[in-house]
CSV table of C-alpha atoms in Angstrom, one decimal:
chain,number,residue,atom,x,y,z
A,189,UNK,CA,12.4,-0.1,13.3
A,190,UNK,CA,10.3,2.9,14.9
A,191,UNK,CA,7.8,2.4,17.6
A,192,UNK,CA,5.3,5.0,19.0
A,193,UNK,CA,5.4,3.5,22.5
A,194,UNK,CA,8.4,1.3,22.7
A,195,UNK,CA,6.4,-1.5,23.6
A,196,UNK,CA,8.9,-4.4,23.0
A,197,UNK,CA,6.5,-7.2,23.6
A,198,UNK,CA,4.1,-6.1,21.0
A,199,UNK,CA,6.9,-5.4,18.6
A,200,UNK,CA,8.1,-9.0,19.0
A,201,UNK,CA,4.5,-10.2,18.4
A,202,UNK,CA,4.4,-8.4,15.1
A,203,UNK,CA,7.8,-9.5,14.0
A,204,UNK,CA,6.5,-13.0,14.8
A,205,UNK,CA,3.8,-12.6,12.3
A,206,UNK,CA,6.3,-11.4,9.8
A,207,UNK,CA,8.4,-14.4,10.5
A,208,UNK,CA,5.6,-16.8,10.2
A,209,UNK,CA,4.7,-15.5,6.7
A,210,UNK,CA,8.4,-15.7,5.8
A,211,UNK,CA,8.6,-19.4,7.1
A,212,UNK,CA,5.2,-20.1,5.4
A,213,UNK,CA,6.6,-18.8,1.9
A,214,UNK,CA,9.9,-20.5,2.3
A,215,UNK,CA,8.1,-23.9,3.0
A,216,UNK,CA,5.4,-23.1,0.5
A,217,UNK,CA,2.9,-24.0,2.9
A,218,UNK,CA,-0.3,-22.2,1.8
A,219,UNK,CA,-2.3,-23.3,4.8
A,220,UNK,CA,0.3,-21.7,7.1
A,221,UNK,CA,0.2,-18.5,5.1
A,222,UNK,CA,-3.6,-18.4,5.1
A,223,UNK,CA,-3.8,-18.6,8.7
A,224,UNK,CA,-2.1,-15.2,9.1
A,225,UNK,CA,-4.9,-13.4,7.5
A,226,UNK,CA,-8.4,-12.4,8.8
A,227,UNK,CA,-11.1,-14.1,6.5
A,228,UNK,CA,-12.4,-10.6,5.4
A,229,UNK,CA,-8.9,-9.1,4.9
A,230,UNK,CA,-8.6,-6.8,1.8
A,231,UNK,CA,-5.4,-7.5,-0.2
A,232,UNK,CA,-4.2,-5.0,-2.8
A,233,UNK,CA,-1.4,-7.5,-4.3
A,234,UNK,CA,1.2,-7.4,-7.2
A,235,UNK,CA,-1.2,-9.1,-9.8
A,236,UNK,CA,-4.6,-8.0,-10.7
A,237,UNK,CA,-7.4,-7.6,-9.7
A,238,UNK,CA,-7.3,-4.3,-7.8
A,239,UNK,CA,-8.6,-5.9,-4.6
A,240,UNK,CA,-8.5,-9.5,-3.5
A,241,UNK,CA,-9.5,-11.4,-0.3
A,242,UNK,CA,-7.3,-14.3,1.1
A,243,UNK,CA,-7.8,-17.4,-1.0
A,244,UNK,CA,-5.7,-20.5,-0.1
A,245,UNK,CA,-6.2,-22.0,-3.6
A,246,UNK,CA,-4.7,-18.9,-5.1
A,247,UNK,CA,-1.6,-18.8,-2.5
A,248,UNK,CA,-1.1,-22.5,-3.3
A,249,UNK,CA,-1.1,-21.9,-7.1
A,250,UNK,CA,1.4,-19.0,-6.7
A,251,UNK,CA,3.7,-21.0,-4.1
A,252,UNK,CA,3.5,-24.0,-6.4
A,253,UNK,CA,4.6,-22.0,-9.6
A,254,UNK,CA,8.2,-21.8,-8.1
A,255,UNK,CA,10.9,-24.4,-8.4
A,256,UNK,CA,11.9,-24.1,-4.7
A,257,UNK,CA,11.8,-22.0,-1.4
A,258,UNK,CA,10.5,-18.5,-1.6
A,259,UNK,CA,12.8,-16.4,0.4
A,260,UNK,CA,11.6,-13.0,1.7
A,261,UNK,CA,13.6,-10.5,3.8
A,262,UNK,CA,12.6,-6.9,4.8
A,263,UNK,CA,14.4,-3.6,5.6
A,264,UNK,CA,13.2,-0.1,6.6
A,265,UNK,CA,10.4,-1.7,8.7
A,266,UNK,CA,8.2,0.8,10.6
A,267,UNK,CA,5.7,-0.4,13.1
A,268,UNK,CA,3.2,2.0,14.8
A,269,UNK,CA,1.0,0.7,17.5
A,270,UNK,CA,-2.4,2.0,18.6
A,271,UNK,CA,-4.6,-0.1,20.9
A,272,UNK,CA,-5.1,-3.5,19.3
A,273,UNK,CA,-4.0,-2.2,16.0
A,274,UNK,CA,-0.6,-2.1,14.3
A,275,UNK,CA,0.5,-0.5,11.1
A,276,UNK,CA,3.5,-2.0,9.5
A,277,UNK,CA,5.4,-0.8,6.4
A,278,UNK,CA,8.5,-2.0,5.0
A,279,UNK,CA,10.6,-2.7,1.9
A,280,UNK,CA,10.5,-6.3,1.3
A,281,UNK,CA,12.9,-8.5,-1.0
A,282,UNK,CA,11.6,-11.8,-2.4
A,283,UNK,CA,13.8,-14.5,-4.1
A,284,UNK,CA,12.9,-17.8,-5.5
A,285,UNK,CA,14.0,-20.2,-8.2
A,286,UNK,CA,11.9,-20.5,-11.2
A,287,UNK,CA,11.1,-24.0,-12.4
A,288,UNK,CA,14.0,-23.8,-14.9
A,289,UNK,CA,16.3,-23.2,-11.8
A,290,UNK,CA,16.9,-19.4,-12.9
A,291,UNK,CA,16.6,-17.2,-9.8
A,292,UNK,CA,13.9,-14.4,-9.6
A,293,UNK,CA,14.2,-11.7,-7.2
A,294,UNK,CA,12.7,-8.3,-6.6
A,295,UNK,CA,12.0,-5.5,-4.0
A,296,UNK,CA,8.7,-4.4,-3.2
A,297,UNK,CA,6.8,-2.2,-0.8
A,298,UNK,CA,4.5,-3.7,1.9
A,299,UNK,CA,2.0,-2.0,4.0
A,300,UNK,CA,-0.1,-4.1,6.6
A,301,UNK,CA,-2.9,-3.5,9.0
A,302,UNK,CA,-2.5,-6.2,11.7
A,303,UNK,CA,-5.2,-6.5,14.3
A,304,UNK,CA,-5.1,-8.4,17.7
A,305,UNK,CA,-8.1,-10.8,18.0
A,306,UNK,CA,-8.6,-13.6,20.7
A,307,UNK,CA,-6.8,-16.0,18.5
A,308,UNK,CA,-3.7,-13.4,18.3
A,309,UNK,CA,-2.6,-11.0,15.5
A,310,UNK,CA,-4.3,-11.2,12.2
A,311,UNK,CA,-3.6,-9.3,8.9
A,312,UNK,CA,-6.6,-7.2,8.2
A,313,UNK,CA,-5.2,-5.4,5.1
A,314,UNK,CA,-2.0,-5.9,3.0
A,315,UNK,CA,-0.8,-3.8,0.1
A,316,UNK,CA,2.1,-5.1,-2.0
A,317,UNK,CA,3.4,-3.1,-5.0
A,318,UNK,CA,6.2,-2.0,-7.1
A,319,UNK,CA,6.2,1.4,-8.8
A,320,UNK,CA,6.2,1.5,-12.6
A,321,UNK,CA,8.6,3.6,-15.0
A,322,UNK,CA,6.7,6.7,-16.3
A,323,UNK,CA,8.8,6.8,-19.3
A,324,UNK,CA,6.1,5.7,-21.8
A,325,UNK,CA,6.8,1.9,-21.2
A,326,UNK,CA,4.6,1.6,-18.0
A,327,UNK,CA,6.9,-1.3,-17.1
A,328,UNK,CA,6.6,-2.5,-13.7
A,329,UNK,CA,9.8,-1.5,-11.9
A,330,UNK,CA,11.1,-4.9,-10.6
A,331,UNK,CA,14.8,-4.0,-10.8
A,332,UNK,CA,14.9,-1.3,-8.1
A,333,UNK,CA,16.9,-1.5,-5.0
A,334,UNK,CA,16.6,0.7,-1.9
B,250,UNK,CA,-17.5,2.8,4.5
B,251,UNK,CA,-16.7,0.5,7.6
B,252,UNK,CA,-15.9,1.7,11.1
B,253,UNK,CA,-14.7,-0.1,13.9
B,254,UNK,CA,-16.5,1.9,16.6
B,255,UNK,CA,-19.0,4.0,14.4
B,256,UNK,CA,-17.6,7.5,15.6
B,257,UNK,CA,-19.1,9.6,12.9
B,258,UNK,CA,-17.1,12.8,14.0
B,259,UNK,CA,-13.7,11.1,13.3
B,260,UNK,CA,-14.9,9.6,10.3
B,261,UNK,CA,-15.9,13.1,9.1
B,262,UNK,CA,-12.6,14.4,10.0
B,263,UNK,CA,-10.8,11.8,7.8
B,264,UNK,CA,-13.2,12.3,4.9
B,265,UNK,CA,-12.3,16.1,5.3
B,266,UNK,CA,-8.4,15.1,4.6
B,267,UNK,CA,-9.5,13.0,1.7
B,268,UNK,CA,-11.7,16.0,0.4
B,269,UNK,CA,-8.6,18.5,1.0
B,270,UNK,CA,-6.5,16.4,-1.1
B,271,UNK,CA,-9.0,16.1,-3.7
B,272,UNK,CA,-9.5,19.9,-3.9
B,273,UNK,CA,-5.7,20.3,-3.8
B,274,UNK,CA,-5.2,18.2,-6.7
B,275,UNK,CA,-8.1,19.6,-8.5
B,276,UNK,CA,-6.7,23.2,-8.1
B,277,UNK,CA,-3.1,22.0,-8.7
B,278,UNK,CA,-2.1,23.6,-5.5
B,279,UNK,CA,1.1,21.8,-4.3
B,280,UNK,CA,1.2,23.9,-1.0
B,281,UNK,CA,-2.3,22.6,-0.1
B,282,UNK,CA,-1.4,19.0,-1.0
B,283,UNK,CA,1.8,19.3,0.8
B,284,UNK,CA,0.1,20.5,4.1
B,285,UNK,CA,-1.6,17.3,4.4
B,286,UNK,CA,1.5,15.2,5.1
B,287,UNK,CA,3.6,14.8,8.2
B,288,UNK,CA,7.1,16.1,7.4
B,289,UNK,CA,8.6,12.7,8.0
B,290,UNK,CA,5.7,10.5,6.1
B,291,UNK,CA,6.9,7.6,4.2
B,292,UNK,CA,5.3,7.5,0.7
B,293,UNK,CA,5.3,4.5,-1.6
B,294,UNK,CA,4.0,6.1,-4.9
B,295,UNK,CA,3.3,5.0,-8.5
B,296,UNK,CA,6.7,6.2,-9.6
B,297,UNK,CA,10.2,5.2,-8.4
B,298,UNK,CA,12.1,5.2,-6.2
B,299,UNK,CA,10.5,2.7,-4.0
B,300,UNK,CA,10.1,5.0,-1.0
B,301,UNK,CA,9.8,8.8,-0.9
B,302,UNK,CA,9.1,11.7,1.5
B,303,UNK,CA,6.7,14.5,0.9
B,304,UNK,CA,8.5,17.0,-1.3
B,305,UNK,CA,6.5,20.1,-2.6
B,306,UNK,CA,8.7,20.5,-5.6
B,307,UNK,CA,8.1,17.0,-6.8
B,308,UNK,CA,4.3,17.3,-6.2
B,309,UNK,CA,4.5,20.7,-8.1
B,310,UNK,CA,6.1,19.3,-11.1
B,311,UNK,CA,3.7,16.4,-11.3
B,312,UNK,CA,0.6,18.8,-11.0
B,313,UNK,CA,2.1,21.1,-13.7
B,314,UNK,CA,2.6,18.0,-16.0
B,315,UNK,CA,-1.3,18.0,-16.5
B,316,UNK,CA,-3.1,20.4,-18.8
B,317,UNK,CA,-5.9,21.0,-16.4
B,318,UNK,CA,-7.6,20.0,-13.1
B,319,UNK,CA,-6.7,16.5,-11.6
B,320,UNK,CA,-10.0,15.0,-10.5
B,321,UNK,CA,-10.0,12.2,-8.1
B,322,UNK,CA,-12.8,10.1,-6.7
B,323,UNK,CA,-12.7,7.1,-4.3
B,324,UNK,CA,-14.7,4.0,-3.6
B,325,UNK,CA,-14.8,1.0,-1.4
B,326,UNK,CA,-13.3,3.3,1.2
B,327,UNK,CA,-12.7,1.5,4.7
B,328,UNK,CA,-11.5,3.4,7.8
B,329,UNK,CA,-10.4,1.8,10.9
B,330,UNK,CA,-9.7,3.9,14.0
B,331,UNK,CA,-7.7,3.1,17.2
B,332,UNK,CA,-6.9,6.0,19.5
B,333,UNK,CA,-5.3,9.0,17.5
B,334,UNK,CA,-4.7,6.7,14.4
B,335,UNK,CA,-6.7,6.0,11.5
B,336,UNK,CA,-6.1,3.5,8.6
B,337,UNK,CA,-7.9,4.1,5.4
B,338,UNK,CA,-7.8,2.0,2.3
B,339,UNK,CA,-9.8,2.7,-0.9
B,340,UNK,CA,-9.8,2.3,-4.6
B,341,UNK,CA,-9.1,5.7,-6.1
B,342,UNK,CA,-9.9,6.9,-9.6
B,343,UNK,CA,-7.7,9.8,-11.1
B,344,UNK,CA,-8.5,11.6,-14.3
B,345,UNK,CA,-6.8,14.7,-15.9
B,346,UNK,CA,-6.3,16.3,-19.2
B,347,UNK,CA,-2.8,15.9,-20.7
B,348,UNK,CA,-1.2,18.9,-22.1
B,349,UNK,CA,-2.6,17.9,-25.6
B,350,UNK,CA,-6.0,17.8,-24.2
B,351,UNK,CA,-6.4,14.1,-24.2
B,352,UNK,CA,-8.0,12.7,-21.0
B,353,UNK,CA,-5.8,10.1,-18.9
B,354,UNK,CA,-7.8,8.1,-16.3
B,355,UNK,CA,-6.8,5.2,-14.1
B,356,UNK,CA,-7.8,3.3,-11.1
B,357,UNK,CA,-5.3,2.6,-8.2
B,358,UNK,CA,-5.2,1.4,-4.7
B,359,UNK,CA,-4.6,3.7,-1.8
B,360,UNK,CA,-3.6,2.8,1.9
B,361,UNK,CA,-3.0,5.7,4.2
B,362,UNK,CA,-2.0,5.8,7.9
B,363,UNK,CA,-3.5,9.1,9.3
B,364,UNK,CA,-2.4,10.5,12.7
B,365,UNK,CA,-4.0,13.1,14.7
B,366,UNK,CA,-1.7,15.8,15.9
B,367,UNK,CA,-2.1,19.2,17.7
B,368,UNK,CA,-2.4,20.7,14.3
B,369,UNK,CA,-5.2,18.1,13.1
B,370,UNK,CA,-4.9,14.8,11.2
B,371,UNK,CA,-1.7,14.3,9.0
B,372,UNK,CA,-1.0,11.5,6.5
B,373,UNK,CA,2.0,9.6,8.1
B,374,UNK,CA,2.0,6.9,5.4
B,375,UNK,CA,0.7,6.6,1.9
B,376,UNK,CA,0.8,3.8,-0.5
B,377,UNK,CA,-0.7,4.2,-4.0
B,378,UNK,CA,-0.3,1.5,-6.7
B,379,UNK,CA,-1.5,-0.5,-9.5
B,380,UNK,CA,-0.8,-4.1,-9.9
B,381,UNK,CA,0.9,-5.4,-13.0
B,382,UNK,CA,0.2,-8.0,-15.7
B,383,UNK,CA,2.2,-11.2,-15.0
B,384,UNK,CA,1.9,-12.3,-18.6
B,385,UNK,CA,5.5,-11.7,-19.4
B,386,UNK,CA,5.0,-8.0,-20.2
B,387,UNK,CA,5.2,-6.7,-16.6
B,388,UNK,CA,3.0,-4.0,-17.8
B,389,UNK,CA,1.3,-1.7,-15.1
B,390,UNK,CA,-2.3,-2.5,-15.1
B,391,UNK,CA,-3.4,1.1,-15.5
B,392,UNK,CA,-6.7,-0.3,-17.3
B,393,UNK,CA,-8.4,-2.1,-14.5
B,394,UNK,CA,-11.8,-1.2,-13.2
B,395,UNK,CA,-13.3,-2.3,-9.9
């Protein structure tokens, strides 16, 4: 993890946001996930459309599509602070059982702009993606590992 | 375009970085494009691997793969400033002729962390992506429009 100014308290606060997201996904608790986002956050997610805003029904639908806990881990986390703003980017691994019990797992890239409000740190922008193969297939590269 | 603090000068400086990128792509000038990035920038791009660092040979190869100017436009640009840091996100349209003359064009999402150095503003992190269709095809959604 890299810091601009070595502020361990703020780093811990941002890692707490990530941990709360991991717990919300694991518990498939859409309300807990939703509470981490600013109401007007702009989200660029794995699925269309190009841009989305936080939508608890959408999160709940996605979480309920799995057969069990959604487990997320991160690596190569970089956090940069400036004032009440933090920018985080990381490689993110997600795994979860499908309804038939088979496990799905993939690495993606995550960038977040997290802003400090009176209520605490809220995600103002999130960008999740996988690259795609430029071999003519245009297939999403869901099988990459760092 | 949204601003946290309405600083028009800094906004103009960030738009100048975007304009320089557009000009570099249009002129297929890999040196000009490369000059916009911090040496240790972390780039999450459309193509694998998951994470890349700025590489002029890679940029030159990509630019030379086209049959003519690479034209980029942006919309829904949001820039947030904090100290010597700017975070920009936008929907980005790219079009360019392929070697056979046929035009390729697609919308993607772009997030940038841009930091002010003595030498000016440099891109410290860039994340470009398209979503993919979760219809079983896992096909990159290169045909979306905002």
